[in-house]
C-alpha atoms as a printed R data frame, in Angstrom:
    type eleno elety resid chain resno        x       y        z
1   ATOM     1    CA   MET     A     1 -102.942  10.711 -100.309
2   ATOM     2    CA   ILE     A     2  -99.571   8.960  -99.827
3   ATOM     3    CA   LYS     A     3 -100.154   6.549 -102.728
4   ATOM     4    CA   PHE     A     4 -100.219   9.211 -105.368
5   ATOM     5    CA   TYR     A     5  -97.088  10.788 -104.253
6   ATOM     6    CA   LEU     A     6  -95.607   7.161 -104.489
7   ATOM     7    CA   ILE     A     7  -96.951   6.597 -107.858
8   ATOM     8    CA   ILE     A     8  -95.619  10.077 -109.213
9   ATOM     9    CA   CYS     A     9  -92.227   9.411 -107.517
10  ATOM    10    CA   LEU     A    10  -92.243   6.296 -109.738
11  ATOM    11    CA   ILE     A    11  -93.493   8.348 -112.855
12  ATOM    12    CA   SER     A    12  -90.099  10.555 -112.610
13  ATOM    13    CA   LEU     A    13  -88.201   7.344 -113.606
14  ATOM    14    CA   LEU     A    14  -89.501   7.772 -117.254
15  ATOM    15    CA   ASN     A    15  -87.114  10.111 -118.455
16  ATOM    16    CA   ILE     A    16  -83.985   9.244 -116.487
17  ATOM    17    CA   GLY     A    17  -81.153   6.771 -116.292
18  ATOM    18    CA   TYR     A    18  -79.747   5.063 -113.365
19  ATOM    19    CA   SER     A    19  -76.515   4.314 -111.748
20  ATOM    20    CA   GLN     A    20  -74.988   0.922 -110.432
21  ATOM    21    CA   ASN     A    21  -74.311   2.888 -106.993
22  ATOM    22    CA   LYS     A    22  -76.900   2.295 -104.464
23  ATOM    23    CA   GLU     A    23  -77.005   5.942 -103.533
24  ATOM    24    CA   ALA     A    24  -77.474   7.096 -106.937
25  ATOM    25    CA   LEU     A    25  -80.315   4.313 -107.301
26  ATOM    26    CA   LEU     A    26  -81.802   5.396 -104.188
27  ATOM    27    CA   ASP     A    27  -81.554   9.161 -105.159
28  ATOM    28    CA   THR     A    28  -83.398   8.016 -108.771
29  ATOM    29    CA   LEU     A    29  -86.106   5.972 -107.068
30  ATOM    30    CA   SER     A    30  -87.126   8.685 -104.204
31  ATOM    31    CA   ARG     A    31  -87.090  12.069 -106.826
32  ATOM    32    CA   ILE     A    32  -90.174  13.359 -107.112
33  ATOM    33    CA   SER     A    33  -90.942  15.326 -110.278
34  ATOM    34    CA   THR     A    34  -93.704  17.988 -110.767
35  ATOM    35    CA   LEU     A    35  -94.378  16.822 -114.264
36  ATOM    36    CA   ASP     A    36  -95.047  20.332 -115.206
37  ATOM    37    CA   GLY     A    37  -97.140  20.948 -112.389
38  ATOM    38    CA   LYS     A    38  -99.225  17.885 -112.744
39  ATOM    39    CA   LEU     A    39  -98.259  16.605 -109.211
40  ATOM    40    CA   LYS     A    40  -99.888  19.333 -107.770
41  ATOM    41    CA   GLU     A    41 -102.922  19.143 -110.248
42  ATOM    42    CA   MET     A    42 -103.235  15.216 -109.099
43  ATOM    43    CA   ILE     A    43 -103.183  16.313 -105.598
44  ATOM    44    CA   LEU     A    44 -106.024  18.723 -106.073
45  ATOM    45    CA   VAL     A    45 -108.105  16.168 -108.291
46  ATOM    46    CA   ASN     A    46 -107.690  13.382 -105.346
47  ATOM    47    CA   LEU     A    47 -108.766  16.047 -102.704
48  ATOM    48    CA   GLU     A    48 -111.824  17.435 -104.696
49  ATOM    49    CA   ALA     A    49 -112.564  13.765 -105.191
50  ATOM    50    CA   ASN     A    50 -112.764  13.157 -101.460
51  ATOM    51    CA   GLY     A    51 -115.206  16.084 -101.123
52  ATOM    52    CA   PHE     A    52 -113.090  19.151 -100.692
53  ATOM    53    CA   ASN     A    53 -114.010  22.415 -102.770
54  ATOM    54    CA   LEU     A    54 -110.854  23.864 -104.448
55  ATOM    55    CA   LYS     A    55 -112.169  25.449 -107.134
56  ATOM    56    CA   ASP     A    56 -111.960  28.703 -105.438
57  ATOM    57    CA   SER     A    57 -108.106  29.608 -105.621
58  ATOM    58    CA   SER     A    58 -108.738  32.076 -103.040
59  ATOM    59    CA   SER     A    59 -109.803  29.453 -100.577
60  ATOM    60    CA   GLU     A    60 -107.835  28.595  -97.369
61  ATOM    61    CA   LEU     A    61 -107.367  25.156  -98.384
62  ATOM    62    CA   ALA     A    62 -105.982  26.147 -101.684
63  ATOM    63    CA   TYR     A    63 -103.952  28.309 -100.186
64  ATOM    64    CA   LEU     A    64 -102.463  25.800  -97.589
65  ATOM    65    CA   VAL     A    65 -101.747  23.513 -100.433
66  ATOM    66    CA   ASN     A    66  -99.967  26.043 -102.439
67  ATOM    67    CA   LYS     A    67  -97.959  27.207  -99.297
68  ATOM    68    CA   ASN     A    68  -96.855  23.915  -98.086
69  ATOM    69    CA   PHE     A    69  -96.515  21.902 -101.334
70  ATOM    70    CA   ASP     A    70  -92.470  22.362 -101.751
71  ATOM    71    CA   SER     A    71  -91.962  21.657  -97.821
72  ATOM    72    CA   SER     A    72  -94.134  18.747  -97.787
73  ATOM    73    CA   GLN     A    73  -92.524  17.113 -100.895
74  ATOM    74    CA   ALA     A    74  -88.984  17.667  -99.594
75  ATOM    75    CA   ILE     A    75  -90.129  15.633  -96.211
76  ATOM    76    CA   LEU     A    76  -91.858  13.070  -98.379
77  ATOM    77    CA   LEU     A    77  -88.953  12.732 -100.633
78  ATOM    78    CA   LYS     A    78  -86.306  11.844  -97.702
79  ATOM    79    CA   GLU     A    79  -89.053   9.338  -96.149
80  ATOM    80    CA   ILE     A    80  -89.438   7.474  -99.584
81  ATOM    81    CA   ARG     A    81  -85.742   7.518  -99.851
82  ATOM    82    CA   ASN     A    82  -85.342   5.832  -96.462
83  ATOM    83    CA   PHE     A    83  -87.898   3.356  -97.246
84  ATOM    84    CA   TYR     A    84  -86.185   2.084 -100.185
85  ATOM    85    CA   ASP     A    85  -82.914   2.070  -98.615
86  ATOM    86    CA   LYS     A    86  -84.344  -0.205  -95.769
87  ATOM    87    CA   SER     A    87  -86.361  -2.392  -97.747
88  ATOM    88    CA   PHE     A    88  -84.539  -3.313 -101.081
89  ATOM    89    CA   THR     A    89  -81.122  -4.713 -101.743
90  ATOM    90    CA   ILE     A    90  -79.103  -3.008 -104.447
91  ATOM    91    CA   GLU     A    91  -79.914  -5.841 -107.182
92  ATOM    92    CA   GLU     A    92  -83.540  -5.340 -106.390
93  ATOM    93    CA   LEU     A    93  -83.061  -1.270 -106.889
94  ATOM    94    CA   LYS     A    94  -81.604  -2.250 -110.093
95  ATOM    95    CA   ALA     A    95  -84.406  -4.356 -111.204
96  ATOM    96    CA   TYR     A    96  -86.902  -1.852 -110.034
97  ATOM    97    CA   VAL     A    97  -85.467   1.033 -111.825
98  ATOM    98    CA   GLU     A    98  -84.925  -1.163 -114.820
99  ATOM    99    CA   PHE     A    99  -88.509  -1.851 -115.003
100 ATOM   100    CA   TYR     A   100  -89.876   1.156 -114.797
101 ATOM   101    CA   ASN     A   101  -87.657   2.662 -117.428
102 ATOM   102    CA   SER     A   102  -88.953  -0.188 -119.897
103 ATOM   103    CA   SER     A   103  -92.004   0.552 -122.377
104 ATOM   104    CA   VAL     A   104  -94.043  -1.777 -120.194
105 ATOM   105    CA   GLY     A   105  -93.384  -0.045 -117.103
106 ATOM   106    CA   LYS     A   106  -93.700   3.394 -118.496
107 ATOM   107    CA   ASN     A   107  -97.503   2.515 -119.431
108 ATOM   108    CA   ILE     A   108  -98.041   1.008 -116.074
109 ATOM   109    CA   LEU     A   109  -96.963   4.470 -114.566
110 ATOM   110    CA   ILE     A   110  -98.888   6.249 -116.793
111 ATOM   111    CA   LYS     A   111 -102.159   4.382 -116.069
112 ATOM   112    CA   LEU     A   112 -101.583   3.646 -112.296
113 ATOM   113    CA   PRO     A   113 -102.646   7.087 -111.042
114 ATOM   114    CA   LEU     A   114 -105.974   7.155 -112.792
115 ATOM   115    CA   LEU     A   115 -106.591   3.454 -111.640
116 ATOM   116    CA   LEU     A   116 -105.858   4.240 -108.265
117 ATOM   117    CA   LEU     A   117 -108.289   7.294 -108.110
118 ATOM   118    CA   GLU     A   118 -111.039   4.833 -109.566
119 ATOM   119    CA   LEU     A   119 -110.320   2.126 -106.964
120 ATOM   120    CA   ASP     A   120 -110.651   4.798 -104.374
121 ATOM   121    CA   LYS     A   121 -113.865   5.798 -105.758
122 ATOM   122    CA   LEU     A   122 -115.292   1.937 -105.764
123 ATOM   123    CA   ALA     A   123 -113.972   1.167 -102.278
124 ATOM   124    CA   THR     A   124 -115.660   4.055 -100.756
125 ATOM   125    CA   LYS     A   125 -118.899   3.267 -102.808
126 ATOM   126    CA   PHE     A   126 -118.617  -0.391 -101.436
127 ATOM   127    CA   ALA     A   127 -117.979   0.888  -97.785
128 ATOM   128    CA   LYS     A   128 -121.068   3.303  -98.015
129 ATOM   129    CA   ASN     A   129 -123.161   0.118  -99.381
130 ATOM   130    CA   ILE     A   130 -122.055  -1.964  -96.376
131 ATOM   131    CA   LEU     A   131 -122.731   0.900  -93.978
132 ATOM   132    CA   SER     A   132 -126.085   1.283  -95.440
133 ATOM   133    CA   LYS     A   133 -127.124  -2.142  -95.295
134 ATOM   134    CA   ASP     A   134 -126.022  -2.256  -91.629
135 ATOM   135    CA   HIS     A   135 -128.163   0.672  -90.750
136 ATOM   136    CA   GLU     A   136 -130.995  -0.685  -92.748
137 ATOM   137    CA   ILE     A   137 -130.849  -3.991  -90.513
138 ATOM   138    CA   ALA     A   138 -130.767  -1.852  -87.338
139 ATOM   139    CA   GLN     A   139 -133.754   0.118  -88.221
140 ATOM   140    CA   ASN     A   140 -135.647  -2.982  -89.028
141 ATOM   141    CA   VAL     A   141 -134.898  -4.728  -85.926
142 ATOM   142    CA   LYS     A   142 -135.136  -1.734  -83.472
143 ATOM   143    CA   ALA     A   143 -138.816  -1.977  -83.096
144 ATOM   144    CA   ASN     A   144 -138.532  -5.724  -82.296
145 ATOM   145    CA   SER     A   145 -135.821  -5.768  -79.602
146 ATOM   146    CA   ILE     A   146 -135.140  -9.090  -78.212
147 ATOM   147    CA   ASN     A   147 -133.454 -10.293  -74.861
148 ATOM   148    CA   GLU     A   148 -130.070 -11.119  -75.515
149 ATOM   149    CA   GLN     A   149 -130.421 -14.124  -73.029
150 ATOM   150    CA   ASP     A   150 -133.165 -15.346  -75.397
151 ATOM   151    CA   CYS     A   151 -130.741 -15.052  -78.397
152 ATOM   152    CA   LYS     A   152 -128.048 -16.958  -76.509
153 ATOM   153    CA   SER     A   153 -130.745 -20.143  -76.497
154 ATOM   154    CA   LEU     A   154 -130.437 -20.308  -80.251
155 ATOM   155    CA   HIS     A   155 -126.746 -20.777  -80.365
156 ATOM   156    CA   THR     A   156 -126.959 -24.160  -80.311
157 ATOM   157    CA   GLY     A   157 -129.706 -26.956  -81.460
158 ATOM   158    CA   GLU     A   158 -131.700 -28.366  -84.111
159 ATOM   159    CA   PHE     A   159 -133.857 -26.101  -86.590
160 ATOM   160    CA   GLN     A   160 -135.501 -26.405  -89.736
161 ATOM   161    CA   TYR     A   161 -135.948 -24.098  -92.687
162 ATOM   162    CA   THR     A   162 -138.558 -24.372  -95.605
163 ATOM   163    CA   TYR     A   163 -137.827 -22.935  -98.635
164 ATOM   164    CA   PRO     A   164 -140.538 -21.056 -100.968
165 ATOM   165    CA   ASP     A   165 -140.618 -24.100 -103.099
166 ATOM   166    CA   GLY     A   166 -141.526 -26.475 -100.256
167 ATOM   167    CA   THR     A   167 -138.158 -28.072  -99.599
168 ATOM   168    CA   VAL     A   168 -137.107 -28.356  -96.092
169 ATOM   169    CA   SER     A   169 -133.821 -28.274  -94.863
170 ATOM   170    CA   LYS     A   170 -132.916 -29.617  -91.444
171 ATOM   171    CA   ILE     A   171 -130.129 -27.314  -89.525
172 ATOM   172    CA   ILE     A   172 -128.189 -28.582  -86.780
173 ATOM   173    CA   ARG     A   173 -125.722 -25.722  -85.102
174 ATOM   174    CA   ASP     A   174 -123.306 -26.216  -82.507
175 ATOM   175    CA   GLU     A   175 -120.741 -23.533  -81.156
176 ATOM   176    CA   ASN     A   176 -118.505 -23.324  -84.155
177 ATOM   177    CA   PHE     A   177 -120.477 -24.717  -87.006
178 ATOM   178    CA   GLN     A   178 -123.405 -25.040  -88.614
179 ATOM   179    CA   TYR     A   179 -124.546 -28.314  -90.988
180 ATOM   180    CA   GLN     A   180 -127.552 -27.882  -93.292
181 ATOM   181    CA   TYR     A   181 -129.151 -31.034  -94.427
182 ATOM   182    CA   TYR     A   182 -130.783 -31.063  -97.910
183 ATOM   183    CA   PRO     A   183 -132.341 -34.221  -99.846
184 ATOM   184    CA   THR     A   184 -129.173 -34.766 -101.971
185 ATOM   185    CA   LYS     A   185 -126.591 -33.087  -99.946
186 ATOM   186    CA   VAL     A   186 -125.147 -31.463  -96.520
187 ATOM   187    CA   ASN     A   187 -123.612 -28.057  -96.407
188 ATOM   188    CA   LYS     A   188 -120.992 -27.078  -93.847
189 ATOM   189    CA   TYR     A   189 -120.933 -23.365  -92.572
190 ATOM   190    CA   SER     A   190 -118.521 -21.921  -89.809
191 ATOM   191    CA   ILE     A   191 -120.494 -19.899  -87.490
192 ATOM   192    CA   ILE     A   192 -119.381 -16.728  -85.826
193 ATOM   193    CA   TRP     A   193 -121.593 -14.583  -83.375
194 ATOM   194    CA   ILE     A   194 -120.786 -10.990  -83.748
195 ATOM   195    CA   ASP     A   195 -122.973 -10.272  -80.569
196 ATOM   196    CA   PRO     A   196 -125.647 -12.460  -78.880
197 ATOM   197    CA   CYS     A   197 -128.496 -11.874  -81.639
198 ATOM   198    CA   MET     A   198 -126.012 -11.662  -84.627
199 ATOM   199    CA   TYR     A   199 -124.216 -14.126  -86.460
200 ATOM   200    CA   GLU     A   200 -122.013 -14.678  -89.554
201 ATOM   201    CA   LEU     A   201 -122.260 -17.920  -91.553
202 ATOM   202    CA   LYS     A   202 -119.086 -18.559  -94.013
203 ATOM   203    CA   TYR     A   203 -119.664 -21.481  -96.278
204 ATOM   204    CA   ILE     A   204 -116.837 -24.271  -96.040
205 ATOM   205    CA   GLY     A   205 -118.071 -27.132  -98.142
206 ATOM   206    CA   SER     A   206 -120.420 -29.730  -98.887
207 ATOM   207    CA   GLU     A   207 -120.884 -33.288  -99.541
208 ATOM   208    CA   PRO     A   208 -121.165 -33.865 -102.491
209 ATOM   209    CA   LEU     A   209 -118.891 -30.983 -103.190
210 ATOM   210    CA   THR     A   210 -120.191 -27.700 -104.471
211 ATOM   211    CA   HIS     A   211 -119.353 -24.042 -104.155
212 ATOM   212    CA   TYR     A   212 -121.499 -21.259 -103.695
213 ATOM   213    CA   TRP     A   213 -122.718 -18.436 -101.314
214 ATOM   214    CA   ASN     A   214 -120.422 -16.038  -99.893
215 ATOM   215    CA   ILE     A   215 -120.418 -14.733  -96.349
216 ATOM   216    CA   SER     A   216 -123.948 -13.951  -94.983
217 ATOM   217    CA   LYS     A   217 -125.046 -11.797  -91.718
218 ATOM   218    CA   PHE     A   218 -127.978 -12.854  -89.839
219 ATOM   219    CA   ARG     A   219 -129.901 -10.273  -87.285
220 ATOM   220    CA   ILE     A   220 -132.526 -12.169  -84.958
221 ATOM   221    CA   LYS     A   221 -135.349  -9.917  -84.607
222 ATOM   222    CA   GLU     A   222 -138.172 -12.164  -83.046
223 ATOM   223    CA   LEU     A   223 -138.303 -15.252  -80.953
224 ATOM   224    CA   GLY     A   224 -141.548 -17.277  -80.710
225 ATOM   225    CA   SER     A   225 -142.399 -20.448  -78.977
226 ATOM   226    CA   ASN     A   226 -141.194 -22.518  -81.645
227 ATOM   227    CA   PHE     A   227 -139.510 -20.188  -84.320
228 ATOM   228    CA   TYR     A   228 -137.451 -17.140  -84.705
229 ATOM   229    CA   LYS     A   229 -137.398 -14.361  -87.290
230 ATOM   230    CA   TYR     A   230 -134.451 -12.755  -88.704
231 ATOM   231    CA   VAL     A   231 -133.266 -10.281  -91.377
232 ATOM   232    CA   SER     A   232 -129.993 -11.076  -93.479
233 ATOM   233    CA   THR     A   233 -127.582  -9.818  -95.984
234 ATOM   234    CA   THR     A   234 -125.033 -11.629  -98.202
235 ATOM   235    CA   GLU     A   235 -121.676 -10.159  -99.674
236 ATOM   236    CA   GLY     A   236 -122.259  -9.224 -103.328
237 ATOM   237    CA   ILE     A   237 -126.163  -9.335 -102.962
238 ATOM   238    CA   GLU     A   238 -128.185  -6.070 -102.752
239 ATOM   239    CA   GLU     A   239 -131.216  -7.635 -101.167
240 ATOM   240    CA   ILE     A   240 -131.942  -7.789  -97.593
241 ATOM   241    CA   VAL     A   241 -133.859 -10.947  -96.585
242 ATOM   242    CA   GLU     A   242 -136.325 -11.377  -94.076
243 ATOM   243    CA   ASP     A   243 -137.505 -14.792  -93.128
244 ATOM   244    CA   SER     A   244 -137.963 -17.300  -90.263
245 ATOM   245    CA   VAL     A   245 -136.685 -20.558  -88.996
246 ATOM   246    CA   THR     A   246 -138.635 -23.240  -87.208
247 ATOM   247    CA   ILE     A   247 -137.066 -24.136  -83.738
248 ATOM   248    CA   ILE     A   248 -137.112 -28.233  -83.416
249 ATOM   249    CA   LYS     A   249 -134.704 -28.360  -80.367
250 ATOM   250    CA   LEU     A   250 -132.556 -26.333  -78.301
251 ATOM   251    CA   ASN     A   251 -129.720 -27.860  -76.415
252 ATOM   252    CA   GLY     A   252 -130.329 -28.026  -72.927
253 ATOM   253    CA   LYS     A   253 -133.953 -27.814  -73.294
């Protein structure tokens, strides 16, 4: 919610001049305009976007917004003024005000509130997507619980993965890195164990140099005599993958 107050605080610069005096500059930067009621309207839009029902003007939440708006605005005005005072020199304050009084600054300020609303929606959607994937993985492996000590035996060693087209890749894994050998190159990944049975791979580089693959998470769901099965997700990709890796040699065994 604070981010919208800050944007509106800056919008108030559109039709006001500025002084060379620091106190006057602070007053200018920290002044919050109601913009003919649009500030309160924006707050209500933001609340509704986050699931609050404000269509009924007689609702308790709408009553509280109307009741507390002026006093809350006064408190925020003081906090913003103190923030500017501690964070900026007078030269920076002058430049700040000058920019937001320019035609470009005015246009940016007009567009920023809507942009922030859209970014907030996208961030919420992205977070829900991540949580949904983690939940699906958890449900997927729930019926195939595996002993954590067995998972730990897979933290280092030599493995083999066979792609659908028949290409075979040898995997060497130590405590910090995983090296994946292909016929014409070697990929290197950092490996972080989130818990004994779940690890994260982050692509570092390859010889010869190529770049692909975002961060991926793997959950071990089953361990056999010479293989283990997993489910995995990769950043930016909707698909959840289920596959298996052949165990060649485990360190210490």
